[in-house]
């Protein structure tokens, strides 16, 4: 069995490699060259602590496994991220554990890469203003990923907690990225690209704050009851998702689908493979919902593991 630490992951994985891995995973999902199984949502012993399990397989790579993501609400008091991730890859012949990968940092890159891939194919080429609602740990990954695929000239950030937004601005400045704190309304009204990355269970803004031609990536909804966008906006936009069926059950489009069961949601893989044209006009509002699929985790984990083995960074251990 191989054990891959977070330090090794950071040595290997880049935003560019994450982009390639996630783009491939979306196409694989759309072309049904792998399976995605129902998400399991569970709770820890203490209130506010939850974890989820996403599992799947990739036929052509002969790969099966799962990701366990946890949210422990009091970790910030311990100086630790609230979110943590572990990825387990199985030996396809025996079903025994083949690798365990510390996926905390990797999950940040993977989630942001999903945003970057969808935004790259759906946002207008001339988009230069990035708005972000939510300023937690994941928002930094999201901003850096978008800056890789667009010439972003202005970044506006809003958070329910002013100090959190200010901290995000400082962290970005340390990496040479200039951002500013703004109100929710101004973020929405000025953004060419809007990213929502919160745990909200109700809309964050009003539909009429969004300008024609805006692209929105909704990154926060990953279980039933979460919602970041107003239904009025969803009803008049072109909708895309990593996995449409999952988006209707635990993603951003859950509430809208309950009201409109025939709601059209296109798999982003259809756009990436050329089966769907994506954005149809410069005035169209496009929305991408990322509820997260196991094939993303398997694809990026295999990339890390294969690279770590080839570089001699990991050795097998007995288990």
CSV table of C-alpha atoms in Angstrom, one decimal:
chain,number,residue,atom,x,y,z
A,1,UNK,CA,0.0,0.0,0.0
A,2,UNK,CA,1.2,3.5,-0.8
A,3,UNK,CA,0.7,6.5,1.5
A,4,UNK,CA,1.0,9.9,0.0
A,5,UNK,CA,1.4,12.8,2.4
A,6,UNK,CA,0.2,16.4,1.8
A,7,UNK,CA,3.8,17.5,1.5
A,8,UNK,CA,4.3,15.1,-1.4
A,9,UNK,CA,1.0,16.3,-3.0
A,10,UNK,CA,2.2,19.9,-2.8
A,11,UNK,CA,5.5,19.0,-4.4
A,12,UNK,CA,3.8,17.3,-7.3
A,13,UNK,CA,0.4,19.0,-8.1
A,14,UNK,CA,0.0,22.3,-9.8
A,15,UNK,CA,-3.0,24.3,-11.0
A,16,UNK,CA,-2.2,23.4,-14.6
A,17,UNK,CA,-2.1,19.6,-13.9
A,18,UNK,CA,-5.3,19.9,-11.8
A,19,UNK,CA,-7.0,21.6,-14.7
A,20,UNK,CA,-6.0,18.8,-17.1
A,21,UNK,CA,-7.1,16.0,-14.7
A,22,UNK,CA,-10.5,17.6,-14.0
A,23,UNK,CA,-11.2,18.4,-17.6
A,24,UNK,CA,-10.5,14.7,-18.4
A,25,UNK,CA,-12.8,13.6,-15.5
A,26,UNK,CA,-15.7,15.7,-16.8
A,27,UNK,CA,-15.4,14.2,-20.3
A,28,UNK,CA,-15.1,10.7,-18.9
A,29,UNK,CA,-18.3,11.3,-16.8
A,30,UNK,CA,-20.2,12.6,-19.7
A,31,UNK,CA,-19.2,9.8,-22.0
A,32,UNK,CA,-20.1,7.2,-19.3
A,33,UNK,CA,-16.6,5.7,-19.2
A,34,UNK,CA,-16.9,5.4,-15.5
A,35,UNK,CA,-19.6,5.1,-12.8
A,36,UNK,CA,-20.5,7.5,-10.0
A,37,UNK,CA,-22.4,6.2,-7.0
A,38,UNK,CA,-24.8,8.0,-4.6
A,39,UNK,CA,-23.2,10.4,-2.2
A,40,UNK,CA,-23.3,9.4,1.5
A,41,UNK,CA,-23.8,12.2,4.0
A,42,UNK,CA,-23.0,11.4,7.6
A,43,UNK,CA,-22.4,13.1,10.9
A,44,UNK,CA,-19.7,13.1,13.6
A,45,UNK,CA,-20.6,12.6,17.3
A,46,UNK,CA,-20.6,16.4,18.0
A,47,UNK,CA,-23.1,18.8,16.5
A,48,UNK,CA,-21.8,20.7,13.5
A,49,UNK,CA,-19.3,17.9,12.4
A,50,UNK,CA,-20.2,16.2,9.2
A,51,UNK,CA,-18.5,14.0,6.6
A,52,UNK,CA,-19.4,12.7,3.2
A,53,UNK,CA,-18.3,9.8,1.0
A,54,UNK,CA,-18.1,10.0,-2.8
A,55,UNK,CA,-17.2,6.9,-4.7
A,56,UNK,CA,-16.8,5.7,-8.3
A,57,UNK,CA,-14.7,3.9,-10.9
A,58,UNK,CA,-13.0,4.6,-14.2
A,59,UNK,CA,-13.3,1.7,-16.7
A,60,UNK,CA,-10.5,2.5,-19.0
A,61,UNK,CA,-8.0,3.1,-16.2
A,62,UNK,CA,-9.2,0.1,-14.2
A,63,UNK,CA,-9.5,2.3,-11.1
A,64,UNK,CA,-11.9,2.3,-8.2
A,65,UNK,CA,-12.0,4.2,-5.0
A,66,UNK,CA,-13.6,6.9,-2.8
A,67,UNK,CA,-13.1,10.3,-1.2
A,68,UNK,CA,-14.1,11.1,2.3
A,69,UNK,CA,-14.5,14.8,3.0
A,70,UNK,CA,-15.0,16.0,6.5
A,71,UNK,CA,-16.1,19.4,8.0
A,72,UNK,CA,-15.2,19.7,11.7
A,73,UNK,CA,-16.7,23.1,12.8
A,74,UNK,CA,-14.3,23.8,15.7
A,75,UNK,CA,-11.0,23.1,13.9
A,76,UNK,CA,-10.3,26.8,13.4
A,77,UNK,CA,-10.0,27.1,17.2
A,78,UNK,CA,-7.2,24.5,17.0
A,79,UNK,CA,-5.4,26.3,14.2
A,80,UNK,CA,-6.6,23.7,11.6
A,81,UNK,CA,-8.7,23.9,8.5
A,82,UNK,CA,-12.4,23.0,9.1
A,83,UNK,CA,-12.3,20.9,5.9
A,84,UNK,CA,-10.2,17.8,5.4
A,85,UNK,CA,-10.1,15.1,2.7
A,86,UNK,CA,-8.8,11.6,2.4
A,87,UNK,CA,-8.8,9.7,-0.9
A,88,UNK,CA,-8.5,5.9,-1.0
A,89,UNK,CA,-7.7,4.0,-4.2
A,90,UNK,CA,-8.3,0.2,-4.4
A,91,UNK,CA,-6.4,-2.6,-5.9
A,92,UNK,CA,-8.6,-3.5,-8.8
A,93,UNK,CA,-7.7,-7.2,-8.6
A,94,UNK,CA,-8.1,-7.8,-4.9
A,95,UNK,CA,-10.2,-4.9,-3.6
A,96,UNK,CA,-7.5,-4.2,-0.9
A,97,UNK,CA,-6.4,-0.7,-0.3
A,98,UNK,CA,-3.8,0.3,-2.9
A,99,UNK,CA,-3.1,3.9,-1.8
A,100,UNK,CA,-4.2,6.5,0.8
A,101,UNK,CA,-3.7,10.1,-0.2
A,102,UNK,CA,-3.9,13.1,2.1
A,103,UNK,CA,-6.3,15.1,-0.1
A,104,UNK,CA,-6.8,18.4,1.9
A,105,UNK,CA,-4.7,20.6,-0.4
A,106,UNK,CA,-5.5,18.4,-3.4
A,107,UNK,CA,-9.2,18.9,-2.8
A,108,UNK,CA,-8.7,22.6,-2.9
A,109,UNK,CA,-6.9,22.4,-6.2
A,110,UNK,CA,-9.4,19.9,-7.6
A,111,UNK,CA,-12.5,22.0,-6.7
A,112,UNK,CA,-11.0,25.2,-8.0
A,113,UNK,CA,-9.9,23.4,-11.2
A,114,UNK,CA,-13.6,22.4,-11.8
A,115,UNK,CA,-14.4,26.1,-11.6
A,116,UNK,CA,-11.6,27.1,-13.9
A,117,UNK,CA,-12.5,24.5,-16.6
A,118,UNK,CA,-16.1,25.5,-16.6
A,119,UNK,CA,-15.4,29.2,-16.6
A,120,UNK,CA,-12.8,28.8,-19.3
A,121,UNK,CA,-15.4,27.4,-21.6
A,122,UNK,CA,-18.5,29.4,-20.6
A,123,UNK,CA,-17.3,32.9,-19.6
A,124,UNK,CA,-16.8,35.6,-22.2
A,125,UNK,CA,-13.2,35.9,-23.4
A,126,UNK,CA,-13.1,39.6,-22.5
A,127,UNK,CA,-14.2,39.0,-18.9
A,128,UNK,CA,-11.8,41.0,-16.6
A,129,UNK,CA,-13.7,41.6,-13.3
A,130,UNK,CA,-14.0,38.7,-10.9
A,131,UNK,CA,-16.5,38.8,-8.0
A,132,UNK,CA,-16.3,36.3,-5.1
A,133,UNK,CA,-18.9,35.7,-2.5
A,134,UNK,CA,-17.3,33.8,0.4
A,135,UNK,CA,-13.8,34.3,1.7
A,136,UNK,CA,-12.9,31.1,3.4
A,137,UNK,CA,-10.1,28.7,2.8
A,138,UNK,CA,-11.4,27.5,-0.6
A,139,UNK,CA,-12.0,31.0,-2.0
A,140,UNK,CA,-8.2,31.5,-2.3
A,141,UNK,CA,-7.9,28.4,-4.5
A,142,UNK,CA,-10.8,29.6,-6.6
A,143,UNK,CA,-9.4,33.0,-7.2
A,144,UNK,CA,-6.0,31.7,-8.1
A,145,UNK,CA,-7.5,29.2,-10.6
A,146,UNK,CA,-9.6,31.8,-12.4
A,147,UNK,CA,-6.6,34.2,-12.6
A,148,UNK,CA,-4.8,31.4,-14.5
A,149,UNK,CA,-7.4,31.2,-17.3
A,150,UNK,CA,-8.5,34.9,-17.7
A,151,UNK,CA,-6.8,38.2,-17.7
A,152,UNK,CA,-8.4,39.4,-14.4
A,153,UNK,CA,-7.9,43.1,-13.8
A,154,UNK,CA,-10.1,43.6,-10.7
A,155,UNK,CA,-11.1,41.2,-7.9
A,156,UNK,CA,-14.0,42.0,-5.5
A,157,UNK,CA,-14.6,39.9,-2.4
A,158,UNK,CA,-17.5,39.8,0.1
A,159,UNK,CA,-18.0,37.7,3.2
A,160,UNK,CA,-20.6,37.8,5.9
A,161,UNK,CA,-17.6,38.4,8.3
A,162,UNK,CA,-15.6,41.5,7.3
A,163,UNK,CA,-12.4,40.2,9.0
A,164,UNK,CA,-12.6,37.0,6.9
A,165,UNK,CA,-12.7,39.0,3.6
A,166,UNK,CA,-9.9,41.3,4.8
A,167,UNK,CA,-7.8,38.2,5.6
A,168,UNK,CA,-8.4,36.8,2.1
A,169,UNK,CA,-7.2,40.1,0.6
A,170,UNK,CA,-4.0,39.9,2.6
A,171,UNK,CA,-3.3,36.3,1.7
A,172,UNK,CA,-3.8,37.0,-2.0
A,173,UNK,CA,-1.5,40.1,-1.7
A,174,UNK,CA,1.2,37.8,-0.4
A,175,UNK,CA,1.0,36.0,-3.7
A,176,UNK,CA,1.0,39.2,-5.8
A,177,UNK,CA,-2.8,39.2,-6.4
A,178,UNK,CA,-4.6,42.4,-5.7
A,179,UNK,CA,-8.2,42.2,-4.4
A,180,UNK,CA,-10.5,44.5,-2.6
A,181,UNK,CA,-13.4,44.0,-0.1
A,182,UNK,CA,-16.8,45.2,-1.4
A,183,UNK,CA,-20.5,44.9,-0.6
A,184,UNK,CA,-22.5,41.9,-1.9
A,185,UNK,CA,-24.4,44.1,-4.2
A,186,UNK,CA,-21.4,45.8,-5.7
A,187,UNK,CA,-19.6,42.4,-6.2
A,188,UNK,CA,-22.6,41.1,-8.1
A,189,UNK,CA,-23.3,44.2,-10.2
A,190,UNK,CA,-19.7,44.6,-11.3
A,191,UNK,CA,-18.6,41.0,-11.9
A,192,UNK,CA,-18.1,39.5,-15.3
A,193,UNK,CA,-17.4,36.3,-13.5
A,194,UNK,CA,-19.0,35.6,-10.2
A,195,UNK,CA,-18.0,32.7,-7.9
A,196,UNK,CA,-20.0,31.7,-4.9
A,197,UNK,CA,-18.2,29.6,-2.4
A,198,UNK,CA,-20.2,29.5,0.8
A,199,UNK,CA,-22.3,27.1,2.9
A,200,UNK,CA,-25.5,29.1,2.4
A,201,UNK,CA,-28.9,27.6,2.6
A,202,UNK,CA,-30.7,30.7,1.1
A,203,UNK,CA,-29.9,33.0,-1.9
A,204,UNK,CA,-27.0,35.4,-1.3
A,205,UNK,CA,-28.2,38.2,-3.6
A,206,UNK,CA,-31.0,39.4,-5.8
A,207,UNK,CA,-31.4,38.2,-9.4
A,208,UNK,CA,-31.5,41.7,-10.9
A,209,UNK,CA,-28.1,42.5,-9.5
A,210,UNK,CA,-26.5,40.2,-12.2
A,211,UNK,CA,-25.6,41.8,-15.5
A,212,UNK,CA,-26.3,40.2,-18.9
A,213,UNK,CA,-23.4,38.1,-20.1
A,214,UNK,CA,-22.2,37.2,-16.6
A,215,UNK,CA,-20.8,33.7,-15.9
A,216,UNK,CA,-21.5,32.3,-12.4
A,217,UNK,CA,-19.8,29.3,-10.8
A,218,UNK,CA,-21.8,28.1,-7.9
A,219,UNK,CA,-19.3,26.0,-5.8
A,220,UNK,CA,-20.9,25.8,-2.4
A,221,UNK,CA,-24.0,23.5,-2.7
A,222,UNK,CA,-23.0,19.9,-2.1
A,223,UNK,CA,-25.8,18.5,0.0
A,224,UNK,CA,-29.6,18.8,0.1
A,225,UNK,CA,-30.8,22.1,1.4
A,226,UNK,CA,-27.8,24.2,0.4
A,227,UNK,CA,-28.5,27.1,-1.9
A,228,UNK,CA,-26.5,30.2,-3.0
A,229,UNK,CA,-28.4,31.6,-6.0
A,230,UNK,CA,-32.0,33.0,-6.4
A,231,UNK,CA,-34.3,30.7,-8.4
A,232,UNK,CA,-35.4,33.7,-10.5
A,233,UNK,CA,-31.9,33.9,-11.9
A,234,UNK,CA,-31.6,30.1,-12.5
A,235,UNK,CA,-34.9,30.2,-14.5
A,236,UNK,CA,-33.5,32.7,-17.0
A,237,UNK,CA,-30.0,31.4,-17.4
A,238,UNK,CA,-28.2,28.6,-19.3
A,239,UNK,CA,-27.4,25.9,-16.8
A,240,UNK,CA,-24.5,23.5,-16.7
A,241,UNK,CA,-23.3,21.0,-14.0
A,242,UNK,CA,-20.6,18.5,-13.4
A,243,UNK,CA,-23.3,15.8,-13.1
A,244,UNK,CA,-26.9,17.1,-13.8
A,245,UNK,CA,-28.6,14.2,-12.0
A,246,UNK,CA,-26.6,15.0,-8.8
A,247,UNK,CA,-27.1,18.7,-9.2
A,248,UNK,CA,-30.9,18.2,-9.0
A,249,UNK,CA,-30.6,16.2,-5.8
A,250,UNK,CA,-27.9,17.8,-3.7
A,251,UNK,CA,-26.6,20.7,-5.9
A,252,UNK,CA,-27.4,24.3,-6.6
A,253,UNK,CA,-30.3,23.4,-8.9
A,254,UNK,CA,-32.2,21.3,-6.3
A,255,UNK,CA,-34.7,23.9,-5.4
A,256,UNK,CA,-35.3,25.1,-9.0
A,257,UNK,CA,-35.8,21.4,-10.1
A,258,UNK,CA,-38.4,20.9,-7.5
A,259,UNK,CA,-40.4,23.8,-9.0
A,260,UNK,CA,-39.6,22.9,-12.6
A,261,UNK,CA,-38.9,19.2,-13.0
A,262,UNK,CA,-38.1,19.6,-16.7
A,263,UNK,CA,-35.4,22.2,-16.0
A,264,UNK,CA,-32.7,21.8,-18.6
A,265,UNK,CA,-29.2,21.2,-17.2
A,266,UNK,CA,-26.3,20.4,-19.5
A,267,UNK,CA,-23.3,18.3,-18.4
A,268,UNK,CA,-20.2,20.4,-18.7
A,269,UNK,CA,-18.5,17.4,-20.3
A,270,UNK,CA,-20.8,17.9,-23.3
A,271,UNK,CA,-19.3,21.3,-23.8
A,272,UNK,CA,-15.7,20.1,-23.3
A,273,UNK,CA,-16.2,17.3,-25.8
A,274,UNK,CA,-17.8,19.5,-28.5
A,275,UNK,CA,-21.3,18.1,-28.3
A,276,UNK,CA,-22.7,21.3,-26.9
A,277,UNK,CA,-21.7,24.8,-28.0
A,278,UNK,CA,-21.8,26.3,-24.5
A,279,UNK,CA,-22.4,30.1,-24.3
A,280,UNK,CA,-24.7,31.1,-27.2
A,281,UNK,CA,-24.4,34.9,-27.0
A,282,UNK,CA,-22.5,37.7,-25.3
A,283,UNK,CA,-25.6,38.6,-23.3
A,284,UNK,CA,-26.4,35.1,-22.0
A,285,UNK,CA,-26.1,34.4,-18.3
A,286,UNK,CA,-24.4,31.1,-17.8
A,287,UNK,CA,-24.3,29.1,-14.5
A,288,UNK,CA,-22.1,26.2,-13.6
A,289,UNK,CA,-23.0,24.1,-10.6
A,290,UNK,CA,-20.2,22.1,-9.0
A,291,UNK,CA,-21.5,19.6,-6.5
A,292,UNK,CA,-18.4,17.5,-6.9
A,293,UNK,CA,-18.1,14.0,-8.4
A,294,UNK,CA,-15.9,11.1,-7.5
A,295,UNK,CA,-14.3,10.8,-10.9
A,296,UNK,CA,-12.6,14.2,-10.3
A,297,UNK,CA,-11.0,12.8,-7.1
A,298,UNK,CA,-10.0,9.5,-8.7
A,299,UNK,CA,-8.5,11.1,-11.7
A,300,UNK,CA,-6.4,13.7,-9.8
A,301,UNK,CA,-5.4,11.2,-7.2
A,302,UNK,CA,-4.1,8.7,-9.8
A,303,UNK,CA,-2.1,11.5,-11.4
A,304,UNK,CA,-0.5,12.3,-8.0
A,305,UNK,CA,0.2,8.6,-7.2
A,306,UNK,CA,1.7,7.7,-10.6
A,307,UNK,CA,4.0,10.8,-10.4
A,308,UNK,CA,5.0,10.1,-6.8
A,309,UNK,CA,5.9,6.5,-7.7
A,310,UNK,CA,7.8,7.4,-10.9
A,311,UNK,CA,9.9,10.0,-8.9
A,312,UNK,CA,10.6,7.6,-6.1
A,313,UNK,CA,8.8,9.9,-3.6
A,314,UNK,CA,6.8,7.0,-2.0
A,315,UNK,CA,7.4,3.4,-1.1
A,316,UNK,CA,5.0,0.6,-0.4
A,317,UNK,CA,4.2,-0.1,3.2
A,318,UNK,CA,2.7,-3.2,4.8
A,319,UNK,CA,-0.8,-2.9,6.0
